[in-house]
CSV table of C-alpha atoms in Angstrom, one decimal:
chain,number,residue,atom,x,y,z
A,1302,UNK,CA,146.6,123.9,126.4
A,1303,UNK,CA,147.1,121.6,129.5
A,1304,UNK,CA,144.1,120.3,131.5
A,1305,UNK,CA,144.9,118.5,134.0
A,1306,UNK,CA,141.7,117.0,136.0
A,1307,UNK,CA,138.2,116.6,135.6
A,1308,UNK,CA,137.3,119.9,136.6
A,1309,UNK,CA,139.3,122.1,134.2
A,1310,UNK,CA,138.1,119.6,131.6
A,1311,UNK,CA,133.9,120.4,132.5
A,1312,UNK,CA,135.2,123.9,132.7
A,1313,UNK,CA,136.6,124.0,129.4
A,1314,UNK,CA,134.0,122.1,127.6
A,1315,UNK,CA,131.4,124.3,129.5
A,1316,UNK,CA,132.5,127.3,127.7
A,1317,UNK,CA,132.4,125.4,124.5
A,1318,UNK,CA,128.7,124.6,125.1
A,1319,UNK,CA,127.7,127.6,126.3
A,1320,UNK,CA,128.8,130.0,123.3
A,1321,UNK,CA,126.4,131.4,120.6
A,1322,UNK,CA,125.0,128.8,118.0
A,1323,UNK,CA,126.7,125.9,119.9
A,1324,UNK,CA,124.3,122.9,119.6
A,1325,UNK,CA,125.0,119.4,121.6
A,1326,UNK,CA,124.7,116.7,119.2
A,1327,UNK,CA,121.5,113.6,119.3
A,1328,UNK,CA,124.4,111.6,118.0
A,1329,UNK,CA,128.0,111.3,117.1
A,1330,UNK,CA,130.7,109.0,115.9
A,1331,UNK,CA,134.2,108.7,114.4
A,1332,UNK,CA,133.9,107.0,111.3
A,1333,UNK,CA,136.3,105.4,109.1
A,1334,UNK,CA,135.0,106.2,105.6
A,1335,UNK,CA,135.5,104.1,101.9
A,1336,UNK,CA,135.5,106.6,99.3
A,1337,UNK,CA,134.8,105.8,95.6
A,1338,UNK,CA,135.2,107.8,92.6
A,1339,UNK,CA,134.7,111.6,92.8
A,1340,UNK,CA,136.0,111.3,96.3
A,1341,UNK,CA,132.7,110.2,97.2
A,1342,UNK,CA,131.8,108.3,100.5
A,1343,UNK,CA,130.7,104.7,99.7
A,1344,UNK,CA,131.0,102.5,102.8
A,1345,UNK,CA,131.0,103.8,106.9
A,1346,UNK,CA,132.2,101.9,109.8
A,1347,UNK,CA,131.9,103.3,112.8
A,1348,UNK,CA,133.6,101.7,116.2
A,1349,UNK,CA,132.6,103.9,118.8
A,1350,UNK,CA,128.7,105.4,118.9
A,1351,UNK,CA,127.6,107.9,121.3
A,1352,UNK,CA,123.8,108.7,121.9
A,1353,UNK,CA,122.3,111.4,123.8
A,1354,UNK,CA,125.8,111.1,126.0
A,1355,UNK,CA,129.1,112.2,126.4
A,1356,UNK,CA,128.7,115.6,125.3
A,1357,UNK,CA,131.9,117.0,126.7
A,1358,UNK,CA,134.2,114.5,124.1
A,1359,UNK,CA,131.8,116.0,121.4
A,1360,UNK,CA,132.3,119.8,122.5
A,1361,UNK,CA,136.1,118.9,122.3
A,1362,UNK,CA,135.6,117.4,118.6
A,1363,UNK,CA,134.0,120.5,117.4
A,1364,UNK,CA,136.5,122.9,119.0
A,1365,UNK,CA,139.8,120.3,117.5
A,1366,UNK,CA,137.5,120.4,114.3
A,1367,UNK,CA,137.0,124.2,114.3
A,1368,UNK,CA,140.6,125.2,115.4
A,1369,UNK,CA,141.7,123.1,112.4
A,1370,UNK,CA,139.8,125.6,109.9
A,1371,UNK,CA,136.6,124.1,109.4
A,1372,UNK,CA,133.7,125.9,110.7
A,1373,UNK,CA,130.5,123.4,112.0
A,1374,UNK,CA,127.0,124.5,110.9
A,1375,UNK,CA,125.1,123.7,114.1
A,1376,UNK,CA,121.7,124.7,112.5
A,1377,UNK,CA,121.5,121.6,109.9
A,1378,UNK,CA,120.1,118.8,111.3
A,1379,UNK,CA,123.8,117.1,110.4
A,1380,UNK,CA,127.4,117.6,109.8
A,1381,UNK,CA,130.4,115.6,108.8
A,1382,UNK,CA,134.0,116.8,109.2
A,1383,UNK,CA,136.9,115.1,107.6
A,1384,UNK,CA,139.1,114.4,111.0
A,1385,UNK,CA,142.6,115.2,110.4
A,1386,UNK,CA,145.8,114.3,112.3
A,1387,UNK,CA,146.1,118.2,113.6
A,1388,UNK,CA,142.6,118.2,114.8
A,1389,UNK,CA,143.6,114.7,116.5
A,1390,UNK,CA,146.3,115.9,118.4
A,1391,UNK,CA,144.5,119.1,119.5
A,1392,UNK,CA,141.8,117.1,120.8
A,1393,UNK,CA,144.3,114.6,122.3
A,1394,UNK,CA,146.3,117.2,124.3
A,1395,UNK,CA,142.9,118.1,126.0
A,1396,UNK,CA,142.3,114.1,127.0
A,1397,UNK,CA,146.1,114.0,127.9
A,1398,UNK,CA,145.2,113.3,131.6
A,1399,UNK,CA,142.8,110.8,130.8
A,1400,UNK,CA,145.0,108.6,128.5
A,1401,UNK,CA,146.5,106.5,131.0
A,1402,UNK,CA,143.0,105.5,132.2
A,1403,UNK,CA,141.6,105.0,129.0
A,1404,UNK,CA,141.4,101.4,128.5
A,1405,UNK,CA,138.7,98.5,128.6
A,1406,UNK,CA,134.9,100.3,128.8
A,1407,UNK,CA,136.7,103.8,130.1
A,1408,UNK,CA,136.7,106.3,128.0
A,1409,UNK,CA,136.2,104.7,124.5
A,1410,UNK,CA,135.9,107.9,122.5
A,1411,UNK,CA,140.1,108.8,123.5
A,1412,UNK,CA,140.5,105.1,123.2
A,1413,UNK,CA,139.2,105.7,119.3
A,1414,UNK,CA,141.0,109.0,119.0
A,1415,UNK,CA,144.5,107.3,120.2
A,1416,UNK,CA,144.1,104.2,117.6
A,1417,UNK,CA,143.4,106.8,114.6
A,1418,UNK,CA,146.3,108.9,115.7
A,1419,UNK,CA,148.8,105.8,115.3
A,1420,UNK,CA,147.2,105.0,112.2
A,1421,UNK,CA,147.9,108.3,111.0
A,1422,UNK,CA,151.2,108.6,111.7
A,1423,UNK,CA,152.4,105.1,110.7
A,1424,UNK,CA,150.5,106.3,106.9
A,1425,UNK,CA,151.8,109.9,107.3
A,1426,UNK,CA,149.0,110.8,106.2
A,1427,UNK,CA,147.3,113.9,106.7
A,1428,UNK,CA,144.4,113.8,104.2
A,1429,UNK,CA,143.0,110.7,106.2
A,1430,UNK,CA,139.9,108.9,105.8
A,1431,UNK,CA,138.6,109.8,108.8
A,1432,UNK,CA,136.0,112.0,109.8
A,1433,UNK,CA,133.2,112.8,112.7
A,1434,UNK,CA,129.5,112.8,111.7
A,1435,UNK,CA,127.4,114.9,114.4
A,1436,UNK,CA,123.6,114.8,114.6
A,1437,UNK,CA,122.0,117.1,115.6
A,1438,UNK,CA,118.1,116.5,114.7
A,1439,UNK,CA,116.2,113.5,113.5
A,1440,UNK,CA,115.3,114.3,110.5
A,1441,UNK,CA,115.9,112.7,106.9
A,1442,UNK,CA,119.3,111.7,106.4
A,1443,UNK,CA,121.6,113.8,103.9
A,1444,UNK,CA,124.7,112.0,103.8
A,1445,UNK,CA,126.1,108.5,103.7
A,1446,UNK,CA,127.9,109.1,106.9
A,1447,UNK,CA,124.6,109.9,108.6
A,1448,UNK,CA,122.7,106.9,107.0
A,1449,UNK,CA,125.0,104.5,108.6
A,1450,UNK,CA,125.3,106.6,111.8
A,1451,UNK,CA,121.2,105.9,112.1
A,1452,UNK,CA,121.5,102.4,111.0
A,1453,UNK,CA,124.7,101.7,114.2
A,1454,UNK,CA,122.0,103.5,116.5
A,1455,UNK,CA,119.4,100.6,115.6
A,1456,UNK,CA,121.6,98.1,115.4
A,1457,UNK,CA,123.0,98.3,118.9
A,1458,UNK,CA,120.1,98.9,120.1
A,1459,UNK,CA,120.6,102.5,121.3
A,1460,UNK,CA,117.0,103.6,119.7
A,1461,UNK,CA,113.9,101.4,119.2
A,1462,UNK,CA,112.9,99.5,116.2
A,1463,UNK,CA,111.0,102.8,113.9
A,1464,UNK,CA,112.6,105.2,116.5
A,1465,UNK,CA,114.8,107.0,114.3
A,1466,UNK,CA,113.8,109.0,110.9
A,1467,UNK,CA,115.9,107.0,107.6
A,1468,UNK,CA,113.2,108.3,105.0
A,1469,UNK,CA,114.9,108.8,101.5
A,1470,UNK,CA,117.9,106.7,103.3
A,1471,UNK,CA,117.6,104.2,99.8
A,1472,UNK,CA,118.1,107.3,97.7
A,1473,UNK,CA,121.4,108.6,99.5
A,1474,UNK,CA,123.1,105.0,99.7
A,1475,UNK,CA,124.6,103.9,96.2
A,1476,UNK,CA,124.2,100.7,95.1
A,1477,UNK,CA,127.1,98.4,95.5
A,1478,UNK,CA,129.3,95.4,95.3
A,1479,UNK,CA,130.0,93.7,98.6
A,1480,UNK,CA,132.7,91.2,98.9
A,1481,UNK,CA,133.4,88.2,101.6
A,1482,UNK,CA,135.4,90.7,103.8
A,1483,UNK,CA,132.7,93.4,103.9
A,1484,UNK,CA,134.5,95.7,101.7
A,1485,UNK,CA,132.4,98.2,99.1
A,1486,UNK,CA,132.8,98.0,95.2
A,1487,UNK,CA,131.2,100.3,92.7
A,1488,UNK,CA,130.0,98.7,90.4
A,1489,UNK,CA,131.3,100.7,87.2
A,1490,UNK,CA,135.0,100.0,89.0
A,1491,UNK,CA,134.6,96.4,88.4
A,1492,UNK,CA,133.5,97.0,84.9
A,1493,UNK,CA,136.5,98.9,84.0
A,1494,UNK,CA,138.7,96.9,85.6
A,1495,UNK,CA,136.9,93.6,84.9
A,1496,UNK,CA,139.9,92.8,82.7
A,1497,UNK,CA,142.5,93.4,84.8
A,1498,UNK,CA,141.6,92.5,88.2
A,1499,UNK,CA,140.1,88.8,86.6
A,1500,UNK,CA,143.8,88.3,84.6
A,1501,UNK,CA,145.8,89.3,87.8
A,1502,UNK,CA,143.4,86.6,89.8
A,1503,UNK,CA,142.7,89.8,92.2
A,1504,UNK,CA,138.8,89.8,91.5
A,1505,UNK,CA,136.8,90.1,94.6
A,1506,UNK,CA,134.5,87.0,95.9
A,1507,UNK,CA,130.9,89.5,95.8
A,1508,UNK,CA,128.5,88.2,98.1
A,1509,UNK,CA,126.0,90.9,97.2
A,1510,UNK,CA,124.8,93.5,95.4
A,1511,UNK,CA,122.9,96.2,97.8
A,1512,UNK,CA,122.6,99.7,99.0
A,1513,UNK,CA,123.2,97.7,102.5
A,1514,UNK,CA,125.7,96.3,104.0
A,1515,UNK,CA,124.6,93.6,106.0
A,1516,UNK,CA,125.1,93.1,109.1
A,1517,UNK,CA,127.7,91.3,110.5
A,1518,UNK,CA,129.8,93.1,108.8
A,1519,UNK,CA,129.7,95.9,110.9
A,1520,UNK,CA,128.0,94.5,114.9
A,1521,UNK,CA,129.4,92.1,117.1
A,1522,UNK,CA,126.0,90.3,118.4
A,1523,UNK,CA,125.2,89.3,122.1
A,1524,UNK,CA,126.6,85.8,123.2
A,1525,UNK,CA,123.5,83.8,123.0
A,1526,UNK,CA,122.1,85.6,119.3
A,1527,UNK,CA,122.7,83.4,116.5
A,1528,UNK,CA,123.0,84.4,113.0
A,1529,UNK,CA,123.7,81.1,110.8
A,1530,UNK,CA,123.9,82.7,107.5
A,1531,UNK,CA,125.5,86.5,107.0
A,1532,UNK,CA,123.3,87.4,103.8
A,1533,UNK,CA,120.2,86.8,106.3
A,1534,UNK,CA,120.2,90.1,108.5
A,1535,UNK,CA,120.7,93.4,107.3
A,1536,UNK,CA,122.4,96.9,108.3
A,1537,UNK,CA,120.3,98.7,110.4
A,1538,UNK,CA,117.9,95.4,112.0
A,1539,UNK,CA,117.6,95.0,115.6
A,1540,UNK,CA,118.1,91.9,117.3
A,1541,UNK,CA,118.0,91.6,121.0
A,1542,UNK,CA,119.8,89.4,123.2
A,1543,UNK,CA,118.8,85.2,122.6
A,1544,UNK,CA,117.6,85.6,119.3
A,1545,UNK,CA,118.4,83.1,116.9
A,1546,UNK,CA,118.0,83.8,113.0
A,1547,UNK,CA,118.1,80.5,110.7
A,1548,UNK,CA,119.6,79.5,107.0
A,1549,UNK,CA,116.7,79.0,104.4
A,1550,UNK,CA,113.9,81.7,104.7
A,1551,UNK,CA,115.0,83.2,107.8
A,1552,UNK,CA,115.6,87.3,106.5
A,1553,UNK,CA,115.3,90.6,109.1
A,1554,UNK,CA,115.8,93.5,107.2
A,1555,UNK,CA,117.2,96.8,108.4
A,1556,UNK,CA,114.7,99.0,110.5
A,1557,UNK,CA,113.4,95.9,112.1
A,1558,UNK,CA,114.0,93.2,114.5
A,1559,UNK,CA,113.2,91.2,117.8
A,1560,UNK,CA,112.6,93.0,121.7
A,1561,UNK,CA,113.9,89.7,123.3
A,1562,UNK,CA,114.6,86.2,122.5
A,1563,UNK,CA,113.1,84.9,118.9
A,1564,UNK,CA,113.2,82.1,117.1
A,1565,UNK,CA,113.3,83.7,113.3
A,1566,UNK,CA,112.4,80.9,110.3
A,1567,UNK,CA,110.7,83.5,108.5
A,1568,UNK,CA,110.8,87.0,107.2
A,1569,UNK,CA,110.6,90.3,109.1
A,1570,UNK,CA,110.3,93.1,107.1
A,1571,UNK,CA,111.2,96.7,107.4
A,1572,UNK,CA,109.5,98.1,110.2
A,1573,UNK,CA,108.3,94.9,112.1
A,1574,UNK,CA,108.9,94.3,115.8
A,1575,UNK,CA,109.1,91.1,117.5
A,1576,UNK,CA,108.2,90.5,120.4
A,1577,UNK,CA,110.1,88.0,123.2
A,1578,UNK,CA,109.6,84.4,122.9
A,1579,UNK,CA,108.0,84.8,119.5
A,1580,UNK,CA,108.5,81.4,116.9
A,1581,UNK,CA,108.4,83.1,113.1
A,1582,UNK,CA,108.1,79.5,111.5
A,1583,UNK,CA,109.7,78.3,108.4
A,1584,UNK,CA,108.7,80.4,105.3
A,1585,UNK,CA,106.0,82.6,107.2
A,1586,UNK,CA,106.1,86.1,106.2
A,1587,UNK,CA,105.6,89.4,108.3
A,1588,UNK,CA,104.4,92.0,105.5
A,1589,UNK,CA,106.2,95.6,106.0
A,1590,UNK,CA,105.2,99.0,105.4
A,1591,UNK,CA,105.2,98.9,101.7
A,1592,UNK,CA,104.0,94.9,101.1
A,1593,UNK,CA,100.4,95.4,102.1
A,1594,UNK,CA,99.9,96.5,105.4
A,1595,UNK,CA,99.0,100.3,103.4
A,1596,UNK,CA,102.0,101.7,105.6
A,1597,UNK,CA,101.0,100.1,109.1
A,1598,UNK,CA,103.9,99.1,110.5
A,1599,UNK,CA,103.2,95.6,112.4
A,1600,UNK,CA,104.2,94.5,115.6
A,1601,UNK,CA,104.1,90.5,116.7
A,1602,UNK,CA,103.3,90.5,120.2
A,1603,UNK,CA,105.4,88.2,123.2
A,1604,UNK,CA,104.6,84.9,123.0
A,1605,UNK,CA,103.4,84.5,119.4
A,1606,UNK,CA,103.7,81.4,116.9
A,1607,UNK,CA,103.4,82.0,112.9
A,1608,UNK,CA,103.3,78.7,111.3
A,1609,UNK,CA,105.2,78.2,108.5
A,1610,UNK,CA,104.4,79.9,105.1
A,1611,UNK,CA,101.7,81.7,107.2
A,1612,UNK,CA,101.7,85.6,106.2
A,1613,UNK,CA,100.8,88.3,108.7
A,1614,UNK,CA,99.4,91.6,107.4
A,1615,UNK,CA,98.1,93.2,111.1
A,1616,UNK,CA,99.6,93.6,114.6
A,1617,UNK,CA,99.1,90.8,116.7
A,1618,UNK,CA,98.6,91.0,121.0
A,1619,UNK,CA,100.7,88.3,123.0
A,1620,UNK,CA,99.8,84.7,123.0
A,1621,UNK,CA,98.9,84.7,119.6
A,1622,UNK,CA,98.8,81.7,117.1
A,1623,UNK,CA,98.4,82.1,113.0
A,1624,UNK,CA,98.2,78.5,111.6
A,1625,UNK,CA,100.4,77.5,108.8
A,1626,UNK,CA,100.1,78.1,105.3
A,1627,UNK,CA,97.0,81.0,106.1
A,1628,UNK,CA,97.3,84.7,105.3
A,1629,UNK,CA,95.7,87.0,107.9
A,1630,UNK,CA,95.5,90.8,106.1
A,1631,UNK,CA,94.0,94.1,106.9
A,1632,UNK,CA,91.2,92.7,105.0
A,1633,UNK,CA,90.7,88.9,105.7
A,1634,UNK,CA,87.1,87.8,106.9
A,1635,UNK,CA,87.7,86.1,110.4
A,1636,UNK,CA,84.8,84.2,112.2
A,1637,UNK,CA,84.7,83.9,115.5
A,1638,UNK,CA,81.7,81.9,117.9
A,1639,UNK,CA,79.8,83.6,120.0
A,1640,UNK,CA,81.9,80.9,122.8
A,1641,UNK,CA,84.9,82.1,121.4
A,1642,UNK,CA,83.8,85.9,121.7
A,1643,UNK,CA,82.9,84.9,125.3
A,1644,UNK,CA,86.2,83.9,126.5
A,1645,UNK,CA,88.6,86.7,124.1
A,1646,UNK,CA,86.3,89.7,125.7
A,1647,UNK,CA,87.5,88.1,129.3
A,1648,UNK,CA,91.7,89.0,128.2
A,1649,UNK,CA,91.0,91.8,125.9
A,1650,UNK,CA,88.3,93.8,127.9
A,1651,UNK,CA,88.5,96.9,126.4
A,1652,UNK,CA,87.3,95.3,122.6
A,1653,UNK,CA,83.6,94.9,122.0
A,1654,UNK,CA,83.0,91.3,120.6
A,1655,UNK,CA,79.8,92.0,119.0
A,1656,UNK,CA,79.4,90.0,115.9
A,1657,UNK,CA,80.6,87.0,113.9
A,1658,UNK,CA,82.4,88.5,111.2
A,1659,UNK,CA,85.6,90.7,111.7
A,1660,UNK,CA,88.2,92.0,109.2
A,1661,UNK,CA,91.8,91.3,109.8
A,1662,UNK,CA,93.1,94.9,110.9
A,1663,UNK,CA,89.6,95.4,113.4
A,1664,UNK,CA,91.5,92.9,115.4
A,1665,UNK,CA,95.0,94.1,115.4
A,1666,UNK,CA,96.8,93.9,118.8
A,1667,UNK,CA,94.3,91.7,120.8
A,1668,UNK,CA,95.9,89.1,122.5
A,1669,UNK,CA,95.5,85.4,122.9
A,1670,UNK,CA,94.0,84.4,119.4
A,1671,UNK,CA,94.1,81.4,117.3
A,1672,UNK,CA,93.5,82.1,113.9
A,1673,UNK,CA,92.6,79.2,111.3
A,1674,UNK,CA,91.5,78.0,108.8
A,1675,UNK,CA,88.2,75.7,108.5
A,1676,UNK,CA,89.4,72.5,106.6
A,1677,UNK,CA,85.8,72.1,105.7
A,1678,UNK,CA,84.8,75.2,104.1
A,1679,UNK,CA,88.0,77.5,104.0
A,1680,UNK,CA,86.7,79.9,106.4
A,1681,UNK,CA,89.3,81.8,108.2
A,1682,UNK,CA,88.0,81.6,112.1
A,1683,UNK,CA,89.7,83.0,115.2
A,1684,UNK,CA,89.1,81.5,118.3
A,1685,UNK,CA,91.0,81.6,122.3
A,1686,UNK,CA,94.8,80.2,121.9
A,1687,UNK,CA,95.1,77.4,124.1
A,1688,UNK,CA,99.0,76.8,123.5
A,1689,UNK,CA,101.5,77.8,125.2
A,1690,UNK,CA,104.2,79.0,123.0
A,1691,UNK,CA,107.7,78.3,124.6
A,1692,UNK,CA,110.8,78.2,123.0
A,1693,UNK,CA,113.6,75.8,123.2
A,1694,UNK,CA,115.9,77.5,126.3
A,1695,UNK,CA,118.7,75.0,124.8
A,1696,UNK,CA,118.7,77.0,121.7
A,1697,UNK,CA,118.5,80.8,123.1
């Protein structure tokens, strides 16, 4: 089939779109899949990610895919289809007139197409280890492919921190052996081999065992995000542009992450947000969805400061300070002065300071407070931040 312009191309994908049961994908990708035993998919890597976008490459995919004998089921909420070099030329020979111009940012999904083709015919290969997962609804993930899909889509940032359903994600993922290079291992492999991979001095250096990879195995970061230590940001976190995550007790996990430039000392748990110009100090400890917060994910606002081995257990407001070495929870008893009421009612107008005592979680998401901890008595106060929290522009 020749196309030869933009028009016969819209034209032909249009009648792809437009026939009965044809569903345009949330999400798509090309993946390069690692299959273990059973011919089971074990590890994902996907180079090119497409988002609520470029709908005609997908409607292209799915006719190469469908021409090639496998028939898509649109009304799952996902689908993965093993790409083969037939299918790849088929699709190809519709992007013919685009090749020349695909290059740089143009046209990255024929770019992808055209590097898997090579591959394919330098391996002659037609059983490849290639294959497109399409998403077509958010729901629970089903499939390895579809895990890692979701966890791309956080990690470059194409949906929001919690914006994307993983439930059950841990119970699709197997648990595996990751070595230096980012490669997957199961685990009964190395035990049946342990003899003669260790003899022939071809055993793996294993950096971790996990059900995820992490991530720099898998995203190229902004220019100004540091990341000194690989082990200490998973698969599937967030990290916007300027942030810089630390050695020691620095950890964000997958499914959570910063909104702008963050100093990160501490840990950020699953489901956390970050917010710009935040300072997680050394040791201090955002709780996630299952360490206390009784499934109330927890934001830091912009502008905060967590001392170090503080623990935070409730959503905090911008400007806001939590000492070292105190724990504020969903429960905590906070004290605050009637001064102190005085001047937090003037920034956070729409709360009604009316007493002295205040759990934790009553003042989730206010802004500007100081929270310590009486030296005297041990009573945990809050009172109006008067620092300015500003990190080091040197280091972001």
């Amino acid at each position: 089939m020749s196309i030869k312009n933009l028009d016969e191309l819209k034209k032909f994908t249009d009648e792809i779109r437009s026939q009965n049961g044809y569903k345009d994908p949330l999400a798509f990708a090309i993946a390069r899949v690692q299959k273990g035993s059973q011919n089971k998919t074990i590890n994902v890597h996907y180079s090119v990610v497409n988002y609520k976008e470029n709908y005609g490459s997908a409607a292209v995919l799915a006719w190469a895919i469908e021409k090639n004998g496998i028939k898509i089921d649109f009304s799952g909420s996902e689908f993965v289809a093993p790409l083969t070099s037939a299918a790849i030329s088929d699709a190809l020979e519709i992007f013919d007139f685009l090749v020349p111009k695909s290059e740089g940012d143009k046209h990255k999904n024929i770019q992808n197409l055209l590097v898997i083709d090579e591959i394919l015919n330098e391996q002659s290969d037609e059983q490849s280890e290639f294959a497109v997962t399409f998403l077509y609804a958010d729901e629970a993930p089903k499939s390895v492919e579809s895990v890692y899909l979701k966890l791309y889509l956080l990690s470059l940032g194409k949906v929001e921190i919690r914006g994307i359903n993983l439930n059950g994600a841990f119970g699709v993922l197997p648990n595996l052996a990751w070595d230096s290079h980012g490669k997957a291992y199961e685990l009964d492999y190395l035990r049946e081999n342990e003899i003669w991979l260790k003899m022939k001095g071809w055993y793996p250096a294993i950096v971790s065992v996990d059900k995820f990879p992490r991530y720099l195995s898998h995203i190229i970061p902004a220019d100004n995000t540091r990341i000194l230590d690989s082990a200490k940001v998973r698969m599937g976190a967030v990290l916007a542009a300027g942030t810089t995550v630390m050695p020691g007790a620095a950890y964000v996990n997958f499914n959570s992450g910063t909104t702008g430039a963050v100093m990160i000392e501490g840990r950020v748990s699953s489901s956390v947000s970050v917010g710009e110009g935040s300072d997680v100090g050394g040791g201090a400890s955002i709780l996630g969805v299952l360490s206390g917060t009784n499934g109330n994910a927890i934001s830091v606002g912009k502008k905060c400061l967590l001392g170090a081995n503080s623990v935070t257990g409730v959503p905090l407001g911008d400007d806001c300070i939590v000492d070292a070495g105190i724990a504020i929870l969903e429960g905590t008893k906070v004290f605050i002065s009637e001064k102190n009421r005085a001047e937090l009612s003037k920034i956070n107008p729409e709360f009604k300071f009316d007493r002295e005592i205040y759990k934790g979680l009553e003042l989730a998401n206010l802004n500007g407070l100081h929270y310590r901890q009486n030296s005297q008595n041990g009573q945990i106060t809050a009172s109006i931040s008067k620092r300015a929290i500003k990190l080091n522009a040197d280091l972001h």
